[in-house]
Coordinates of C-alpha atoms and ligand atoms in Angstrom, one line a residue:
M730 CA 43.6 21.6 90.1
Q731 CA 45.8 23.1 87.4
I732 CA 49.0 25.0 86.8
S733 CA 48.5 28.1 84.8
E734 CA 51.3 29.9 82.9
S735 CA 50.3 33.5 83.6
K736 CA 53.5 35.2 84.7
T737 CA 56.8 35.9 83.1
H738 CA 59.8 37.7 84.5
D739 CA 63.4 38.1 83.3
I740 CA 64.9 37.6 86.7
I741 CA 63.2 35.4 89.3
I742 CA 64.6 35.5 92.9
I743 CA 63.4 33.0 95.4
G744 CA 63.7 34.5 98.9
A745 CA 63.2 38.0 100.3
G746 CA 65.8 37.9 103.1
L747 CA 69.0 40.0 102.9
A748 CA 70.5 37.9 100.1
G749 CA 67.4 37.9 97.9
L750 CA 66.7 41.6 98.4
S751 CA 70.3 42.5 97.8
A752 CA 70.2 40.6 94.5
G753 CA 67.0 42.4 93.4
L754 CA 68.2 45.8 94.4
E755 CA 71.6 45.3 92.6
A756 CA 69.8 44.4 89.4
L757 CA 67.8 47.6 89.6
E758 CA 70.8 49.7 90.6
N759 CA 72.3 48.6 87.3
D760 CA 69.2 48.8 85.1
E761 CA 66.2 50.7 86.5
N762 CA 64.0 48.9 84.0
A763 CA 65.1 45.4 84.9
D764 CA 62.2 43.0 85.2
V765 CA 62.7 41.4 88.6
A766 CA 60.3 39.3 90.7
I767 CA 61.0 38.2 94.2
I768 CA 59.0 35.2 95.6
S769 CA 58.8 34.6 99.3
K770 CA 56.9 32.1 101.4
V771 CA 56.4 34.8 104.1
H772 CA 56.1 38.5 104.1
P773 CA 59.7 39.8 103.4
V774 CA 60.3 41.2 106.9
R775 CA 59.5 37.9 108.4
S776 CA 62.5 36.3 106.7
H777 CA 65.0 34.9 109.2
S778 CA 67.5 37.6 108.4
G779 CA 65.4 39.8 110.6
A780 CA 66.3 37.7 113.6
A781 CA 70.0 38.4 113.4
Q782 CA 71.2 40.0 116.5
G783 CA 74.9 40.6 117.0
G784 CA 76.2 42.2 113.8
I785 CA 78.0 42.2 110.6
N786 CA 81.8 42.1 110.1
A787 CA 84.0 44.5 108.1
A788 CA 87.6 45.6 108.6
I789 CA 87.0 49.4 108.6
R790 CA 89.1 50.7 111.4
F791 CA 92.3 52.5 110.6
D792 CA 94.3 49.8 112.4
D793 CA 92.6 46.9 110.7
S794 CA 92.8 45.3 107.2
W795 CA 90.7 42.9 105.2
K796 CA 93.8 40.6 105.1
G797 CA 93.4 40.2 108.8
H798 CA 89.7 39.5 108.4
Q799 CA 90.5 37.1 105.6
Y800 CA 93.0 35.2 107.8
D801 CA 90.7 34.9 110.8
T802 CA 87.9 33.7 108.6
V803 CA 90.1 31.0 106.9
K804 CA 91.5 29.9 110.2
G805 CA 88.0 29.8 111.8
S806 CA 86.8 27.7 108.9
W807 CA 89.4 25.1 109.8
F808 CA 91.0 26.0 106.4
L809 CA 88.1 24.5 104.5
A810 CA 86.8 27.8 103.1
D811 CA 87.8 28.7 99.6
Q812 CA 90.4 31.5 99.8
D813 CA 89.2 33.2 96.7
A814 CA 85.7 33.5 98.1
V815 CA 87.0 34.7 101.5
R816 CA 89.1 37.3 99.7
V817 CA 86.0 38.6 97.9
L818 CA 83.9 38.5 101.1
T819 CA 86.4 40.4 103.2
S820 CA 87.8 42.8 100.7
E821 CA 84.3 43.9 99.6
A822 CA 83.0 44.2 103.2
K823 CA 83.8 47.9 103.6
D824 CA 81.8 48.8 100.5
A825 CA 78.9 46.6 101.6
I826 CA 78.7 48.4 104.9
A827 CA 78.9 51.8 103.1
R828 CA 76.1 50.7 100.8
L829 CA 73.9 49.7 103.8
D830 CA 74.7 53.0 105.5
K831 CA 73.7 54.9 102.3
Y832 CA 70.5 52.9 102.1
G833 CA 69.7 54.1 105.7
A834 CA 70.8 51.4 108.1
L835 CA 70.9 52.8 111.6
F836 CA 74.3 51.5 112.7
T837 CA 75.3 52.1 116.3
R838 CA 78.0 54.8 116.4
N839 CA 80.8 56.0 118.7
E840 CA 80.6 59.5 120.2
D841 CA 82.8 60.8 117.4
G842 CA 80.3 59.6 114.8
T843 CA 82.3 56.6 113.5
L844 CA 80.7 53.2 113.4
A845 CA 80.9 51.3 116.6
Q846 CA 82.5 47.8 116.3
R847 CA 82.2 45.0 118.9
A848 CA 84.4 42.0 119.5
F849 CA 83.1 38.7 118.1
G850 CA 84.4 35.1 118.3
G851 CA 87.5 34.0 116.5
Q852 CA 88.4 37.6 115.4
S853 CA 91.7 39.1 116.2
R854 CA 90.2 42.7 116.1
N855 CA 86.8 44.3 117.0
R856 CA 85.3 44.4 113.6
T857 CA 81.6 43.6 114.0
C858 CA 79.3 46.6 113.1
F859 CA 75.9 46.4 114.7
V860 CA 72.5 48.1 115.4
A861 CA 72.3 47.4 119.1
D862 CA 71.4 43.7 119.2
K863 CA 68.8 44.0 116.4
T864 CA 71.1 44.2 113.5
G865 CA 69.2 41.9 111.1
H866 CA 65.9 43.5 111.9
N867 CA 67.2 46.9 111.0
L868 CA 69.1 45.8 107.8
L869 CA 66.1 43.8 106.6
H870 CA 63.7 46.7 107.0
T871 CA 66.2 49.0 105.3
L872 CA 66.5 46.8 102.2
F873 CA 62.8 46.1 102.1
E874 CA 62.1 49.9 102.1
Q875 CA 64.5 50.2 99.2
A876 CA 62.7 47.4 97.3
V877 CA 59.3 49.1 97.9
K878 CA 60.7 52.4 96.7
R879 CA 61.9 50.8 93.5
N880 CA 58.6 49.0 93.0
I881 CA 60.2 45.5 92.8
N882 CA 57.5 42.9 92.1
I883 CA 57.3 40.9 95.3
Y884 CA 55.0 37.8 95.5
W885 CA 54.9 37.2 99.2
E886 CA 53.2 34.2 100.7
W887 CA 53.9 32.3 97.6
F888 CA 55.6 28.9 98.0
V889 CA 58.0 27.5 95.4
T890 CA 57.5 23.8 94.8
K891 CA 59.8 23.1 91.8
I892 CA 62.6 24.6 89.7
V893 CA 61.9 23.7 86.1
I894 CA 65.0 22.7 84.1
E895 CA 64.8 20.9 80.8
D896 CA 67.9 19.5 79.0
G897 CA 70.1 21.5 81.4
V898 CA 68.4 24.8 80.6
F899 CA 66.5 26.8 83.2
K900 CA 62.8 27.5 82.2
G901 CA 61.1 28.8 85.3
I902 CA 59.6 27.8 88.6
I903 CA 56.3 26.4 89.9
A904 CA 54.8 28.1 92.9
F905 CA 51.5 28.5 94.6
D906 CA 49.8 31.5 96.1
L907 CA 49.0 30.6 99.7
V908 CA 46.1 33.0 99.9
K909 CA 44.3 31.8 96.8
G910 CA 45.7 28.3 96.7
E911 CA 46.3 28.7 92.9
F912 CA 49.4 27.1 91.3
Y913 CA 51.4 29.0 88.7
F914 CA 54.3 28.4 86.3
I915 CA 56.5 31.5 86.4
R916 CA 58.7 31.6 83.3
G917 CA 62.0 33.3 83.6
K918 CA 65.4 33.8 81.9
T919 CA 67.3 33.4 85.1
L920 CA 66.9 32.4 88.7
V921 CA 68.5 33.4 92.0
I922 CA 68.0 31.0 94.8
A923 CA 68.2 32.8 98.2
T924 CA 66.1 30.6 100.5
G925 CA 68.2 30.8 103.7
G926 CA 69.2 28.0 106.1
A927 CA 68.0 24.6 107.1
G928 CA 68.6 24.6 110.9
R929 CA 65.1 23.3 111.5
V930 CA 66.2 19.9 110.5
F931 CA 67.4 19.6 114.1
G932 CA 65.2 19.6 117.1
Q933 CA 67.0 22.1 119.2
S934 CA 67.5 25.2 116.9
S935 CA 67.8 28.9 117.0
N936 CA 66.3 29.1 113.5
A937 CA 62.8 30.4 112.5
L938 CA 60.2 27.7 111.8
I939 CA 60.5 28.6 108.1
N940 CA 64.2 27.7 107.9
T941 CA 63.6 24.3 106.3
G942 CA 66.2 24.2 103.6
D943 CA 63.8 24.5 100.7
G944 CA 66.3 25.9 98.3
V945 CA 68.7 23.0 98.9
G946 CA 65.9 20.5 98.5
L947 CA 64.6 22.1 95.3
A948 CA 68.1 22.4 93.8
Y949 CA 69.1 18.9 94.8
R950 CA 66.0 17.4 93.1
A951 CA 66.7 19.6 90.1
G952 CA 70.1 17.9 89.8
L953 CA 72.4 20.7 91.2
P954 CA 75.4 19.7 93.3
I955 CA 75.2 20.3 97.1
E956 CA 78.5 21.1 98.9
D957 CA 79.7 20.4 102.5
M958 CA 76.2 19.7 103.9
E959 CA 77.7 17.7 106.8
F960 CA 78.7 21.0 108.5
F961 CA 75.9 22.5 110.7
Q962 CA 77.0 25.1 113.2
I963 CA 75.9 24.7 116.8
H964 CA 75.9 28.0 118.5
P965 CA 77.2 28.0 122.1
T966 CA 74.5 30.1 123.7
G967 CA 70.8 29.3 123.3
L968 CA 68.1 29.4 125.9
L969 CA 66.9 26.0 126.9
N970 CA 64.1 26.3 124.3
G971 CA 66.7 27.0 121.5
I972 CA 66.2 30.8 121.2
L973 CA 69.4 32.5 120.5
I974 CA 71.4 34.7 122.9
T975 CA 73.8 36.6 120.6
E976 CA 77.5 36.2 120.7
G977 CA 77.4 40.0 121.1
A978 CA 76.6 39.3 124.7
R979 CA 80.0 37.8 125.1
G980 CA 81.4 40.4 122.7
E981 CA 80.3 43.0 125.2
G982 CA 82.1 41.2 128.0
G983 CA 79.7 38.4 129.2
H984 CA 81.2 35.4 131.1
L985 CA 80.5 31.7 130.9
I986 CA 80.3 30.1 134.3
N987 CA 79.8 26.5 135.4
K988 CA 78.1 25.3 138.6
D989 CA 81.3 25.9 140.6
G990 CA 81.4 29.5 139.6
E991 CA 84.4 28.9 137.3
R992 CA 85.0 30.8 134.0
F993 CA 85.7 27.4 132.4
M994 CA 86.8 28.7 129.0
K995 CA 90.2 29.3 130.5
N996 CA 90.7 25.5 130.2
Y997 CA 89.7 25.4 126.5
A998 CA 90.8 28.6 124.9
P999 CA 93.0 30.5 127.4
K1000 CA 93.8 33.3 125.0
Y1001 CA 90.4 34.0 123.5
M1002 CA 88.3 32.8 126.5
E1003 CA 84.5 33.3 125.8
L1004 CA 85.4 34.6 122.3
G1005 CA 86.9 31.5 120.9
P1006 CA 85.3 30.2 117.7
R1007 CA 81.7 28.9 118.0
D1008 CA 82.5 25.2 117.5
L1009 CA 85.1 25.2 120.3
V1010 CA 82.9 27.2 122.8
A1011 CA 79.9 25.0 122.1
R1012 CA 81.9 21.8 122.6
S1013 CA 83.4 23.2 125.8
I1014 CA 79.9 24.0 127.2
H1015 CA 78.7 20.6 126.2
L1016 CA 81.6 18.9 127.9
E1017 CA 81.1 20.9 131.1
I1018 CA 77.5 19.7 131.3
R1019 CA 78.4 16.2 130.3
E1020 CA 81.1 15.9 133.0
G1021 CA 78.8 17.1 135.7
R1022 CA 79.8 20.7 136.0
G1023 CA 76.6 22.1 134.5
I1024 CA 73.7 23.5 136.5
N1025 CA 71.0 20.9 137.1
D1026 CA 73.0 18.8 134.6
E1027 CA 71.4 20.8 131.9
Y1028 CA 73.0 24.2 131.3
V1029 CA 75.7 26.7 132.2
H1030 CA 75.3 30.4 133.0
L1031 CA 76.0 33.4 130.8
D1032 CA 76.7 36.1 133.3
L1033 CA 76.2 39.8 132.2
R1034 CA 75.7 41.3 135.6
H1035 CA 79.1 43.0 135.8
L1036 CA 78.3 44.9 132.5
G1037 CA 75.8 47.0 134.5
E1038 CA 72.3 48.0 133.7
E1039 CA 73.2 50.9 131.4
K1040 CA 75.4 48.9 129.0
I1041 CA 72.9 46.0 129.0
T1042 CA 70.0 48.3 128.2
N1043 CA 71.9 50.2 125.4
R1044 CA 73.8 47.5 123.8
L1045 CA 71.8 44.4 124.5
P1046 CA 68.2 45.5 124.9
Q1047 CA 66.6 42.6 123.0
I1048 CA 68.7 40.0 124.9
R1049 CA 67.4 41.5 128.1
E1050 CA 63.8 41.3 126.9
I1051 CA 64.3 37.7 125.6
A1052 CA 65.8 36.6 128.8
I1053 CA 63.0 38.1 130.9
H1054 CA 60.2 36.7 128.7
F1055 CA 61.5 33.3 127.7
A1056 CA 63.8 32.4 130.6
G1057 CA 62.2 34.4 133.4
V1058 CA 65.5 36.0 134.4
D1059 CA 66.6 39.7 134.2
P1060 CA 70.3 39.6 133.1
V1061 CA 70.9 42.8 135.0
K1062 CA 70.3 40.9 138.2
E1063 CA 70.7 37.2 137.4
P1064 CA 72.8 35.0 135.0
I1065 CA 71.1 33.5 132.0
P1066 CA 70.8 29.7 131.7
I1067 CA 72.2 28.7 128.3
R1068 CA 73.3 25.6 126.3
P1069 CA 74.3 25.1 122.7
T1070 CA 71.6 25.3 120.0
V1071 CA 71.8 24.4 116.2
H1072 CA 72.3 27.6 114.4
Y1073 CA 73.7 27.8 110.9
T1074 CA 74.0 25.8 107.7
M1075 CA 77.5 26.0 106.4
G1076 CA 76.9 23.8 103.4
G1077 CA 74.6 24.5 100.5
I1078 CA 74.2 24.8 96.7
D1079 CA 77.7 24.8 95.1
V1080 CA 78.4 28.2 93.5
N1081 CA 81.5 30.2 92.5
V1082 CA 82.3 33.8 93.6
D1083 CA 80.0 35.2 90.9
A1084 CA 77.2 33.1 92.5
E1085 CA 77.0 30.9 89.4
S1086 CA 75.8 27.3 89.9
E1087 CA 76.5 24.4 87.6
I1088 CA 73.4 25.2 85.5
P1089 CA 73.7 28.3 83.3
G1090 CA 71.3 31.0 84.4
I1091 CA 70.8 29.6 87.9
F1092 CA 72.6 31.7 90.7
C1093 CA 72.5 31.3 94.4
A1094 CA 73.4 33.5 97.4
G1095 CA 73.1 33.6 101.2
E1096 CA 72.7 30.8 103.6
C1097 CA 71.4 28.3 101.1
S1098 CA 74.6 28.6 99.0
C1099 CA 78.0 27.3 99.6
V1100 CA 80.5 29.6 97.9
S1101 CA 82.4 28.5 100.4
V1102 CA 83.3 31.3 102.9
H1103 CA 82.6 29.4 106.1
G1104 CA 84.2 26.0 105.5
A1105 CA 83.8 23.8 108.6
N1106 CA 82.8 26.6 111.0
R1107 CA 81.4 30.1 110.3
L1108 CA 82.6 33.0 112.4
G1109 CA 79.8 35.1 113.9
G1110 CA 79.0 38.2 111.9
N1111 CA 80.3 36.8 108.6
S1112 CA 76.9 35.5 107.4
L1113 CA 75.1 38.8 107.2
L1114 CA 78.1 40.0 105.4
E1115 CA 77.9 37.0 103.0
T1116 CA 74.3 37.8 102.2
V1117 CA 75.0 41.4 101.2
V1118 CA 78.3 40.8 99.4
F1119 CA 77.2 37.7 97.4
G1120 CA 73.6 38.7 97.1
V1121 CA 74.8 41.8 95.2
R1122 CA 77.1 39.6 93.0
A1123 CA 74.2 37.2 92.3
G1124 CA 72.0 40.2 91.3
K1125 CA 74.6 41.5 88.9
S1126 CA 75.3 38.0 87.4
A1127 CA 71.6 37.4 86.9
L1128 CA 71.1 40.8 85.3
D1129 CA 74.0 40.2 82.9
Y1130 CA 72.7 36.7 82.0
S1131 CA 69.2 38.0 81.4
K1132 CA 70.5 40.6 79.0
E1133 CA 72.4 38.0 77.0
N1134 CA 69.7 35.3 76.9
K1135 CA 66.2 34.9 75.8
L1136 CA 63.2 33.2 77.3
H1137 CA 63.4 29.6 76.4
E1138 CA 60.5 27.4 75.2
Y1139 CA 59.3 24.8 77.6
S1140 CA 57.4 21.6 77.3
D1141 CA 54.1 20.9 79.1
E1142 CA 55.6 17.7 80.4
S1143 CA 57.5 19.4 83.3
L1144 CA 54.3 21.1 84.4
S1145 CA 52.1 18.0 84.1
T1146 CA 54.6 15.9 86.1
E1147 CA 54.6 18.4 88.9
L1148 CA 50.8 18.7 88.7
K1149 CA 50.5 14.9 89.0
R1150 CA 52.8 14.8 92.1
L1151 CA 51.0 17.6 93.9
T1152 CA 47.6 16.2 93.0
S1153 CA 48.4 12.7 94.3
L1154 CA 49.8 14.3 97.5
L1155 CA 46.6 16.3 98.1
D1156 CA 44.3 13.5 97.1
R1157 CA 45.8 10.8 99.3
T1158 CA 43.5 9.9 102.1
K1159 CA 45.3 7.0 103.8
G1160 CA 48.7 7.3 105.3
E1161 CA 50.7 9.1 108.0
R1162 CA 50.6 12.7 109.0
A1163 CA 53.7 14.8 108.6
A1164 CA 54.2 15.8 112.2
P1165 CA 55.4 12.5 113.7
I1166 CA 57.8 12.1 110.8
R1167 CA 59.2 15.5 111.4
E1168 CA 59.5 14.9 115.1
D1169 CA 61.5 11.7 114.5
M1170 CA 63.7 13.5 112.0
E1171 CA 64.5 16.3 114.5
K1172 CA 65.4 13.8 117.2
T1173 CA 67.5 11.6 114.9
M1174 CA 69.5 14.6 113.6
I1175 CA 70.3 16.0 117.0
N1176 CA 71.2 12.6 118.4
S1177 CA 73.2 11.3 115.4
F1178 CA 74.7 14.5 113.8
G1179 CA 74.8 16.8 116.8
I1180 CA 77.8 18.3 118.7
F1181 CA 79.7 15.0 119.0
R1182 CA 79.5 12.4 116.3
N1183 CA 80.7 8.9 115.8
E1184 CA 80.4 6.1 113.3
K1185 CA 77.8 4.1 115.1
L1186 CA 75.5 7.0 115.9
M1187 CA 75.8 8.4 112.3
Q1188 CA 75.1 5.0 110.7
E1189 CA 72.0 4.6 112.8
G1190 CA 70.9 8.1 112.0
A1191 CA 71.4 7.6 108.3
E1192 CA 69.3 4.4 108.3
K1193 CA 66.6 6.2 110.3
V1194 CA 66.6 9.1 107.8
M1195 CA 66.1 6.5 105.0
E1196 CA 63.2 5.0 106.9
L1197 CA 61.7 8.4 107.4
R1198 CA 62.0 9.1 103.6
E1199 CA 60.0 5.9 103.0
R1200 CA 57.4 6.9 105.5
F1201 CA 57.1 10.2 103.8
E1202 CA 56.0 8.4 100.6
N1203 CA 52.7 7.8 102.4
V1204 CA 52.3 11.2 104.0
I1205 CA 48.8 12.6 104.0
I1206 CA 47.5 16.2 104.1
D1207 CA 44.4 16.6 106.2
D1208 CA 43.5 20.0 104.9
K1209 CA 41.9 19.7 101.5
G1210 CA 41.1 23.4 101.2
K1211 CA 42.7 26.0 99.0
T1212 CA 43.1 29.1 101.2
Y1213 CA 46.1 29.2 103.4
N1214 CA 46.8 25.5 103.2
L1215 CA 49.6 25.5 105.7
D1216 CA 49.3 21.7 106.0
L1217 CA 50.5 21.4 102.4
V1218 CA 53.3 23.9 103.1
R1219 CA 54.5 21.9 106.1
V1220 CA 54.5 18.7 104.0
L1221 CA 56.5 20.2 101.2
E1222 CA 59.0 21.7 103.8
L1223 CA 59.4 18.3 105.3
E1224 CA 60.3 16.8 102.0
N1225 CA 63.0 19.4 101.6
M1226 CA 64.3 18.8 105.2
L1227 CA 64.4 15.0 104.6
D1228 CA 66.6 15.7 101.6
V1229 CA 68.9 17.9 103.6
A1230 CA 69.2 15.3 106.4
H1231 CA 70.0 12.6 103.8
I1232 CA 72.7 14.7 102.1
C1233 CA 74.2 15.6 105.5
A1234 CA 74.5 11.9 106.4
I1235 CA 76.0 11.1 103.1
G1236 CA 78.8 13.7 103.5
A1237 CA 79.3 13.1 107.2
I1238 CA 79.9 9.4 107.6
P1239 CA 82.9 9.0 105.2
R1240 CA 84.6 12.1 106.6
K1241 CA 86.8 10.2 109.1
E1242 CA 88.3 13.3 110.8
S1243 CA 87.2 16.1 113.1
R1244 CA 87.0 19.6 111.5
G1245 CA 85.0 22.5 112.9
A1246 CA 81.3 21.5 113.3
H1247 CA 82.0 17.9 112.3
F1248 CA 83.5 16.6 115.5
R1249 CA 84.0 12.9 115.7
E1250 CA 84.9 11.2 119.0
D1251 CA 86.3 8.2 117.0
Y1252 CA 88.5 10.5 114.8
P1253 CA 89.2 13.5 117.0
E1254 CA 92.0 14.9 114.8
M1255 CA 91.9 17.0 111.7
D1256 CA 93.3 15.0 108.8
N1257 CA 94.5 17.3 106.0
D1258 CA 96.1 14.4 104.1
N1259 CA 92.8 12.7 103.4
F1260 CA 90.0 15.2 104.0
F1261 CA 91.2 18.6 103.0
K1262 CA 88.4 18.7 100.4
H1263 CA 84.8 19.7 100.0
S1264 CA 82.1 17.0 99.8
I1265 CA 79.7 17.2 96.9
V1266 CA 76.4 15.3 96.8
K1267 CA 74.5 15.2 93.6
R1268 CA 71.5 13.1 92.4
D1269 CA 72.2 10.7 89.5
G1270 CA 69.8 9.7 86.8
N1271 CA 68.2 7.1 89.0
G1272 CA 67.5 9.6 91.7
E1273 CA 70.3 8.2 93.9
A1274 CA 72.6 10.5 95.9
K1275 CA 76.2 10.3 94.7
L1276 CA 79.1 11.6 96.8
S1277 CA 82.3 13.1 95.2
Y1278 CA 84.9 15.6 96.4
K1279 CA 86.2 18.9 95.2
D1280 CA 89.5 20.6 96.0
V1281 CA 89.7 23.5 98.4
T1282 CA 90.9 26.8 96.7
V1283 CA 94.1 27.9 98.4
E1284 CA 95.7 31.3 97.6
D1285 CA 98.3 32.7 100.0
I1286 CA 97.2 31.2 103.4
E1287 CA 99.0 27.9 104.2
P1288 CA 96.6 25.5 105.8
L1289 CA 97.8 24.4 109.3
S1290 CA 97.4 20.9 110.6
E1291 CA 96.4 21.9 114.1
I1292 CA 94.4 24.9 115.3
K1293 CA 94.9 26.7 118.7
Y1294 CA 93.0 29.6 120.2
Ligands
FAD2761 C1 68.6 34.0 115.6 C2 69.6 34.2 114.6 C3 70.6 35.2 114.8 C4 71.6 35.5 113.8 N1 72.5 36.5 114.1 C5 73.4 36.7 113.1 C6 74.3 37.8 113.3 O1 74.2 38.6 114.3 N2 75.3 38.0 112.4 C7 75.4 37.2 111.3 O2 76.3 37.5 110.4 N3 74.5 36.2 111.1 C8 73.5 36.0 112.0 N4 72.7 34.9 111.7 C9 72.7 34.2 110.5 C10 72.0 35.1 109.4 O3 71.0 35.9 110.0 C11 71.5 34.3 108.2 O4 72.4 33.4 107.8 C12 71.1 35.2 107.1 O5 70.3 36.3 107.5 C13 70.4 34.4 106.0 O6 69.9 35.3 105.0 P1 69.3 34.8 103.7 O7 68.9 36.0 102.9 O8 70.2 33.8 103.1 O9 68.0 34.0 104.1 P2 66.7 34.3 105.0 O10 66.8 35.7 105.6 O11 66.5 33.2 105.9 O12 65.5 34.4 103.9 C14 65.1 33.3 103.2 C15 64.0 33.7 102.3 O13 63.6 32.6 101.4 C16 62.2 32.5 101.3 N5 61.9 31.1 101.0 C17 62.4 30.0 101.6 N6 61.9 28.9 101.0 C18 61.0 29.3 100.1 C19 60.0 28.6 99.2 N7 60.0 27.3 99.2 N8 59.2 29.4 98.5 C20 59.3 30.8 98.5 N9 60.1 31.4 99.4 C21 61.0 30.7 100.1 C22 61.7 32.9 102.7 O14 60.4 33.3 102.6 C23 62.7 34.1 103.0 O15 62.2 35.3 102.4 C24 71.6 34.7 112.7 C25 70.7 33.7 112.5 C26 69.8 33.4 113.4 C27 68.8 32.3 113.2

């Protein structure tokens, strides 16, 4: 085995989801000769962005304003989002939608030709644009077409194993081509990390199998600070197997019903009802089930029947298909059994509004980043928006950086260290397979860092994660072949997930308050005096995780000490 240096690109982007593609397109919009390469472990249109259902937010109606969107987002975040970042997100939303429209996105429209907008949780106005309930699918295909049209170099089915940084300077990445099984050093002037979420760290998840937090793992091991990783969003409505039923189903008027036939959200969010923010609705469902008002003690019902067949077929066609195929119920005739499912990674690689990380030349956007626009709880429809707004900013920043900087010399040492690591992993013949370690991690995370947390459960979980990291030291790879060695991919993904789990535990345990997705039964109140701050976890010189805190950026929205819906 060897690592060859056979490729050089000015701008390297890891990830071909909406964030990565937006970054690549923006670089080429500004300079048609920009030398951009996108690397993706799957074919671009298999990125998880393609699974997004409900829509993308923007204040575009005549009676709406980005200030309203900004306020709802900051309030929904439990005031933890940085207000400068939310200002950028919401004030640039309209242009982002116009750009997607220009690229050819097929947004659902009203009779008069204007863009249709549906209600979404925690929003005071209908401001979610959508393409039926297949928004991500359409947007991802639209951007991929644009990338193909511009001949962007895309290395798909290539897996990145390491970000090479020497003396604080970015040099390139190491990746392998899954088809050939060859390892390469790709030299670059600048890097955009756009690797998506890490929801698969938990057992019950709406995320694609590929959402394993690779970017966070790679960045953490490269010494970059990771922010607010204790906040994982749990979506209220998943099927029992975790598959998502979009918030758009409630946005179109769906009701949540317990076993007594009661619309129980009136007891938790009387004003917003089913369209309260996700953390609140998920906790309410969980409580209904825990207190014996669930059906079969396992789930509640999402009832769409009163919407009628025509509306369900036009606005929620995919939801109908998913319910029929995966739950055996036709929502036109029967309610859908649902319960909460882990959905979104609020934390990520710490970046500013220009997508800059702590290391010059390394930028980051999309779900793997923490800019922070979601704080302790993301509002539905804001994440697709984040990918296109900050993906574009990352592309522009990377292009500017690539013009001002040259390719740096690198030492062979970084390559040989990575080669040694991979070789010893592949050569090991005695040890444990990855699957049981992964299963234990998934169970531990859902039990200890799930919808309700407390000191004891989290301490136990943190210790278990440490144990799993030790077990991982002896992990073996059965497949010794080169072509499509998915066994190797699964092991490297597990390594990243274990880092994510570890960072989550380090941020969660000392946060002795409840805020958004971090809900502690032993500290049920939000505590602005002590915890109105972002957690930052960074590896020190000995490879140990160190926790520190960073102030929240406040502009003109005064943080409240209590939140009501
Ligand atoms: C089921 C579902 C429905 C959703 N619905 C909505 C919605 O309606 N509205 C909304 O706003 N948000 C929604 N979200 C969230 C939103 O879709 C995501 O946050 C967003 O699309 C993430 O985009 P991204 O570009 O950051 O990452 P992704 O689209 O996940 O792309 C990640 C890319 O990184 C690549 N990659 C990762 N690791 C490596 C590696 N080691 N080497 C090489 N390549 C790598 C992958 O191949 C992929 O191309 C939904 C999420 C889910 C799971």
